[in-house]
Coordinates of C-alpha atoms and ligand atoms in Angstrom, one line a residue:
M1 CA 0.0 0.0 0.1
A2 CA 1.1 3.6 -0.7
L3 CA 0.0 7.3 -0.9
V4 CA -1.7 7.9 -4.1
T5 CA -2.8 10.7 -6.0
T6 CA -6.5 11.2 -7.1
T7 CA -6.2 10.9 -10.8
E8 CA -7.4 7.2 -11.1
M9 CA -9.9 7.8 -8.4
F10 CA -11.5 11.0 -10.0
K11 CA -11.8 9.1 -13.4
K12 CA -13.9 6.4 -12.2
A13 CA -16.0 8.5 -9.8
Y14 CA -16.7 10.8 -12.8
A15 CA -17.6 8.0 -15.2
G16 CA -19.6 6.1 -12.2
G17 CA -21.6 9.2 -11.1
Y18 CA -20.3 9.1 -7.4
A19 CA -17.9 11.0 -5.5
I20 CA -14.8 10.5 -3.1
G21 CA -15.3 11.4 0.5
A22 CA -12.5 14.0 1.6
F23 CA -12.4 13.8 5.4
N24 CA -10.4 16.2 7.5
I25 CA -8.1 14.4 9.9
N26 CA -6.8 16.2 13.3
N27 CA -6.2 13.2 15.6
M28 CA -5.7 9.5 15.8
E29 CA -9.5 8.6 16.5
I30 CA -10.5 10.4 13.4
V31 CA -7.8 8.8 11.2
Q32 CA -8.9 5.3 12.5
A33 CA -12.6 6.0 12.3
I34 CA -12.4 6.8 8.7
T35 CA -10.1 4.3 7.4
E36 CA -11.2 1.3 9.3
T37 CA -14.7 2.0 7.9
A38 CA -13.3 2.7 4.2
A39 CA -11.6 -0.5 4.3
Q40 CA -14.5 -2.4 5.8
L41 CA -16.8 -1.0 3.1
R42 CA -13.9 -1.2 0.4
S43 CA -14.3 2.5 -0.5
P44 CA -11.7 4.9 -1.9
V45 CA -10.9 8.0 0.6
I46 CA -8.8 11.1 0.8
L47 CA -7.4 12.1 4.3
Q48 CA -7.1 16.0 4.2
V49 CA -5.0 18.2 6.6
S50 CA -5.6 21.9 7.2
A51 CA -3.1 24.7 8.4
G52 CA -5.1 24.1 11.5
A53 CA -4.8 20.6 11.8
R54 CA -1.0 21.0 11.4
K55 CA -0.7 23.8 14.1
Y56 CA -2.7 21.5 16.3
A57 CA -1.3 18.0 15.8
K58 CA 2.0 18.9 14.1
P59 CA 2.8 17.8 10.5
A60 CA 5.0 14.9 11.7
Y61 CA 2.3 13.3 13.7
L62 CA -0.3 13.6 11.1
T63 CA 1.9 11.9 8.4
A64 CA 2.8 9.1 10.8
L65 CA -0.9 8.5 11.3
V66 CA -1.8 8.3 8.2
D67 CA 1.2 5.9 7.4
A68 CA -0.1 3.6 10.1
A69 CA -3.6 3.8 8.9
M70 CA -2.0 2.2 5.6
K71 CA -0.1 -0.5 7.2
D72 CA -3.3 -1.3 9.5
T73 CA -5.9 -1.4 6.8
G74 CA -3.7 -2.3 3.9
M75 CA -5.4 0.2 2.0
D76 CA -4.0 3.2 -0.5
L77 CA -4.8 6.3 0.7
V78 CA -4.5 10.0 -0.7
L79 CA -2.8 12.6 1.6
H80 CA -4.0 16.0 0.6
L81 CA -3.5 19.6 1.9
D82 CA -6.6 21.4 2.4
H83 CA -6.8 25.2 1.7
G84 CA -3.1 25.5 1.1
G85 CA -1.8 29.0 1.4
A86 CA -4.6 30.4 3.4
G87 CA -3.6 33.2 5.6
L88 CA -0.1 33.4 4.0
D89 CA 1.2 35.7 1.3
K90 CA 2.0 34.3 -2.0
E91 CA 5.6 33.4 -1.1
G92 CA 4.6 31.6 2.1
A93 CA 2.0 30.0 0.3
F94 CA 4.4 28.5 -2.1
E95 CA 6.8 27.5 0.6
Q96 CA 3.7 25.8 2.5
L97 CA 2.8 23.9 -0.8
K98 CA 6.5 23.2 -1.5
N99 CA 7.1 21.6 2.1
C100 CA 4.0 19.6 1.7
V101 CA 5.1 18.1 -1.7
D102 CA 8.5 17.5 -0.3
T103 CA 7.3 15.8 2.8
G104 CA 5.1 13.1 1.0
F105 CA 1.9 14.5 0.4
S106 CA 0.3 13.2 -2.8
S107 CA -2.3 15.9 -3.4
V108 CA -2.3 19.5 -2.5
M109 CA -4.8 22.4 -2.8
I110 CA -3.6 25.9 -3.3
D111 CA -6.3 28.4 -2.2
G112 CA -5.9 31.5 -4.3
S113 CA -9.5 32.3 -4.4
H114 CA -9.3 35.7 -2.4
Y115 CA -6.7 37.0 -5.3
S116 CA -7.6 38.5 -8.6
F117 CA -8.3 36.1 -11.4
E118 CA -4.8 36.5 -13.1
E119 CA -2.8 36.3 -9.5
N120 CA -5.0 33.3 -8.6
I121 CA -3.7 31.9 -12.2
A122 CA -0.3 33.0 -11.8
L123 CA 0.1 31.4 -8.1
T124 CA -1.9 28.2 -9.1
K125 CA 0.4 27.8 -12.2
R126 CA 3.7 28.1 -10.1
V127 CA 2.3 25.6 -7.7
V128 CA 1.3 23.0 -10.4
E129 CA 4.6 23.2 -12.1
Y130 CA 6.4 22.3 -9.0
A131 CA 3.9 19.7 -7.9
H132 CA 3.6 17.8 -11.2
A133 CA 7.2 17.8 -11.5
H134 CA 7.1 15.7 -8.2
G135 CA 4.2 13.5 -9.0
V136 CA 1.5 15.3 -6.8
V137 CA -1.9 16.7 -8.1
V138 CA -3.2 19.8 -7.5
E139 CA -6.8 21.5 -6.5
A140 CA -7.4 25.1 -7.0
E141 CA -10.3 27.3 -6.0
L142 CA -12.3 29.8 -8.4
G143 CA -15.2 31.9 -6.5
K144 CA -15.5 32.3 -2.9
L145 CA -17.2 30.3 -0.3
A146 CA -18.6 31.9 3.0
G147 CA -17.5 30.6 6.3
I148 CA -14.3 30.1 7.7
E149 CA -11.3 29.1 5.5
D150 CA -8.7 28.0 7.7
D151 CA -7.3 31.1 9.4
V152 CA -9.2 33.4 7.1
K153 CA -12.8 34.3 8.0
V154 CA -14.8 34.9 4.7
A155 CA -18.1 37.1 5.6
S156 CA -21.1 35.9 3.6
H157 CA -21.6 39.4 1.9
D158 CA -18.1 38.5 0.4
A159 CA -19.0 35.0 -0.9
M160 CA -18.9 34.7 -4.8
Y161 CA -20.4 32.2 -7.1
T162 CA -18.0 30.9 -9.4
D163 CA -18.2 32.4 -13.0
P164 CA -18.6 29.4 -15.6
G165 CA -17.2 31.7 -18.0
E166 CA -13.9 31.7 -16.5
V167 CA -13.2 28.1 -15.9
E168 CA -11.7 27.0 -19.4
E169 CA -9.1 29.6 -19.2
F170 CA -8.4 29.1 -15.6
V171 CA -7.9 25.4 -16.3
S172 CA -5.7 25.6 -19.3
K173 CA -3.6 28.3 -18.0
T174 CA -2.7 26.5 -14.7
G175 CA -2.9 23.0 -15.7
V176 CA -4.7 22.1 -12.5
D177 CA -6.1 18.8 -11.9
S178 CA -9.3 19.7 -10.1
L179 CA -11.3 22.7 -9.3
A180 CA -13.2 23.9 -6.2
I181 CA -16.1 25.9 -7.2
A182 CA -18.6 28.1 -5.0
I183 CA -22.3 27.2 -6.0
G184 CA -23.7 28.0 -2.3
T185 CA -21.9 25.8 0.0
S186 CA -20.2 27.4 3.1
H187 CA -17.8 26.2 5.6
G188 CA -19.0 25.4 9.2
A189 CA -22.0 24.3 10.9
F190 CA -24.4 27.3 10.3
K191 CA -24.6 27.2 6.2
F192 CA -28.2 28.6 5.7
K193 CA -30.6 30.9 7.5
G194 CA -33.7 30.0 5.5
E195 CA -33.9 27.1 2.9
A196 CA -30.8 25.5 1.5
K197 CA -30.1 26.6 -2.2
L198 CA -27.4 25.4 -4.4
R199 CA -26.8 26.7 -7.9
F200 CA -27.0 23.4 -10.0
D201 CA -27.2 25.5 -13.0
I202 CA -23.8 26.9 -12.4
L203 CA -22.5 23.4 -11.8
E204 CA -23.9 22.0 -14.9
E205 CA -22.6 24.8 -17.1
I206 CA -19.0 24.1 -15.7
G207 CA -19.5 20.7 -16.3
N208 CA -20.4 21.6 -19.9
R209 CA -17.6 23.7 -20.4
L210 CA -14.9 21.1 -19.0
P211 CA -16.0 17.6 -19.9
G212 CA -14.8 15.0 -17.7
F213 CA -13.1 17.5 -15.4
P214 CA -13.3 16.6 -11.8
I215 CA -15.0 19.2 -9.6
V216 CA -14.9 19.7 -5.9
L217 CA -17.3 20.5 -3.2
H218 CA -16.1 22.3 -0.2
G219 CA -18.3 23.1 2.6
A220 CA -20.5 20.1 2.1
S221 CA -21.2 18.9 5.6
S222 CA -25.0 18.0 6.2
V223 CA -24.5 18.9 9.6
V224 CA -26.4 16.0 10.7
P225 CA -29.5 16.8 12.6
E226 CA -29.1 13.6 14.8
Y227 CA -25.9 15.2 16.2
V228 CA -26.8 18.5 16.7
D229 CA -30.0 17.3 18.6
T230 CA -27.7 15.2 20.9
I231 CA -25.4 18.0 21.4
N232 CA -28.1 20.3 22.4
K233 CA -29.7 17.8 24.6
Y234 CA -26.5 17.3 26.7
G235 CA -25.7 20.8 27.3
G236 CA -24.6 22.3 24.0
K237 CA -25.7 25.4 22.3
M238 CA -26.0 24.9 18.5
E239 CA -29.6 26.1 17.8
G240 CA -30.1 26.8 14.2
A241 CA -27.1 24.8 12.8
T242 CA -27.7 23.7 9.2
G243 CA -26.0 21.9 6.4
I244 CA -26.3 20.8 2.9
P245 CA -29.3 18.4 2.3
E246 CA -28.2 14.9 1.4
D247 CA -30.3 14.8 -1.9
M248 CA -28.3 17.8 -2.9
L249 CA -25.0 16.0 -2.3
R250 CA -26.1 13.0 -4.1
K251 CA -27.2 15.0 -7.2
S252 CA -23.7 17.1 -7.3
A253 CA -22.2 13.7 -7.2
S254 CA -24.1 12.6 -10.0
M255 CA -22.9 15.5 -12.0
A256 CA -19.3 16.8 -12.3
V257 CA -18.4 16.7 -8.4
C258 CA -16.0 14.3 -7.8
K259 CA -14.8 15.2 -4.3
I260 CA -17.1 16.2 -1.3
N261 CA -15.1 17.6 1.6
I262 CA -16.4 16.8 5.1
D263 CA -15.0 18.4 8.3
S264 CA -17.9 19.8 10.5
D265 CA -19.9 16.5 10.5
I266 CA -16.6 14.9 12.0
R267 CA -16.6 17.5 14.7
L268 CA -20.3 17.1 15.4
A269 CA -20.2 13.5 15.5
M270 CA -17.2 13.3 18.1
T271 CA -18.7 16.4 20.3
A272 CA -22.3 14.6 20.5
G273 CA -20.4 11.3 21.6
I274 CA -18.5 12.8 24.2
R275 CA -21.2 15.1 25.9
K276 CA -23.5 12.2 25.7
H277 CA -20.9 10.0 27.5
F278 CA -20.3 12.7 30.2
A279 CA -23.9 13.0 30.8
E280 CA -24.4 9.3 31.1
H281 CA -21.0 8.5 33.1
P282 CA -20.2 11.3 35.1
D283 CA -17.6 9.1 37.1
H284 CA -15.6 8.4 34.0
F285 CA -12.2 10.3 33.5
D286 CA -10.5 8.0 31.4
P287 CA -10.3 9.7 27.9
R288 CA -10.1 6.0 26.0
Q289 CA -13.8 5.7 27.4
Y290 CA -15.4 9.0 25.9
L291 CA -13.0 8.9 23.0
S292 CA -14.1 5.4 22.0
E293 CA -17.7 6.7 21.9
A294 CA -16.8 9.8 19.9
R295 CA -14.8 7.4 17.4
D296 CA -17.8 4.9 17.2
N297 CA -20.0 8.1 16.2
V298 CA -17.3 9.0 13.3
K299 CA -17.4 5.4 12.0
K300 CA -21.1 5.5 11.8
L301 CA -20.9 8.8 10.3
V302 CA -18.5 7.8 7.7
E303 CA -20.4 4.6 7.0
H304 CA -23.5 6.7 6.4
K305 CA -21.8 9.1 3.9
I306 CA -20.2 6.4 1.9
N307 CA -23.1 4.3 1.4
N308 CA -26.0 6.9 1.3
V309 CA -24.2 10.1 0.2
L310 CA -21.0 9.6 -1.7
G311 CA -22.1 6.2 -3.5
S312 CA -18.4 5.1 -3.3
A313 CA -18.7 1.6 -1.3
G314 CA -17.0 -1.3 -3.2
K315 CA -15.2 1.5 -5.7
L316 CA -11.6 0.7 -4.2
Ligands
G3H1 O1 -12.2 24.2 5.3 C1 -11.9 24.3 6.3 C2 -11.7 23.0 7.4 O2 -12.8 23.0 7.7 C3 -10.6 23.0 8.2 O3 -10.6 23.9 9.5 O4 -8.8 25.3 9.8 O5 -10.3 24.8 11.6 O6 -8.7 22.9 10.8 P1 -9.5 24.2 10.2
13P2 P1 -17.7 21.5 6.2 O1 -17.4 22.7 7.2 O2 -18.8 21.9 5.6 O3 -17.6 20.4 6.6 O4 -16.6 22.0 4.9 C1 -15.2 21.3 5.2 C2 -14.4 21.7 3.9 O5 -14.6 22.2 2.9 C3 -13.0 21.6 4.4 O6 -12.2 22.0 3.1
ZN3 ZN1 -12.9 23.7 2.5

């Protein structure tokens, strides 16, 4: 087993009308829950690491955990840098991406969405040239999502749908391997005030303009109501938390979307498990007890996503 790129995965996912789950990892329990479940279901999976995760767990621990997961499950995995460059200037962004390529990541995202179109192209192209020379694939972003992008807070009035008229020029000038687009999803656990709405017309037009090209959906947690309810029941305060309805995610996976990013749902699953455990066992103080319940919740979540949202079971 080895770290692999997303190239073959996306080709098969595009042709098969399903998507690969890209789950954010921050600690051992999360890595185990995702990879053990994916292995059981014979599902391809992407493990992604944000700048925040690297700050929290330290890069060496995260890569060692992914290595251990490959040994334990016998699976090939993708190790992806999520929102590369966020919160850094262009030189800092390039150095961060270069460091990830040099330390064994098989896929990186350069998030130049807050720059002008021309600057985004120039930065992305520079990263693509370095990454491709080292066998690493690159995801870029066009358009701006609302919510928290690593260290960068993007206000909802700054969010901007992707302009389909720009995608062909962007992809051909940068040579990028996949493209994250903004069609109404957003990061975090509070995505919509009213009814959920995604711009499938934009996704369709992008799919027509870039036939066979893999599109990525960020901010794609469903904010699973069961976990929000459990959190609120056991002392949490998450009233009004809402995510992307599952039928919308399934529809996007049947279109050009090949990668669906999920972080907030993992956070909710863990928090619900821990809050419930503390409420039911006030005498427990061994982290292995409450972290087991948290890890079990993440396993159930990943199983549900693979079977009912992504459609990637048995596609390994
Ligand atoms: O897109 C953002 C991800 O959810 C990562 O969040 O920077 O808090 O790790 P984080
Ligand atoms: P969520 O906050 O919806 O889980 O999105 C995660 C994400 O896009 C990571 O890049
Ligand atoms: Zn994201």
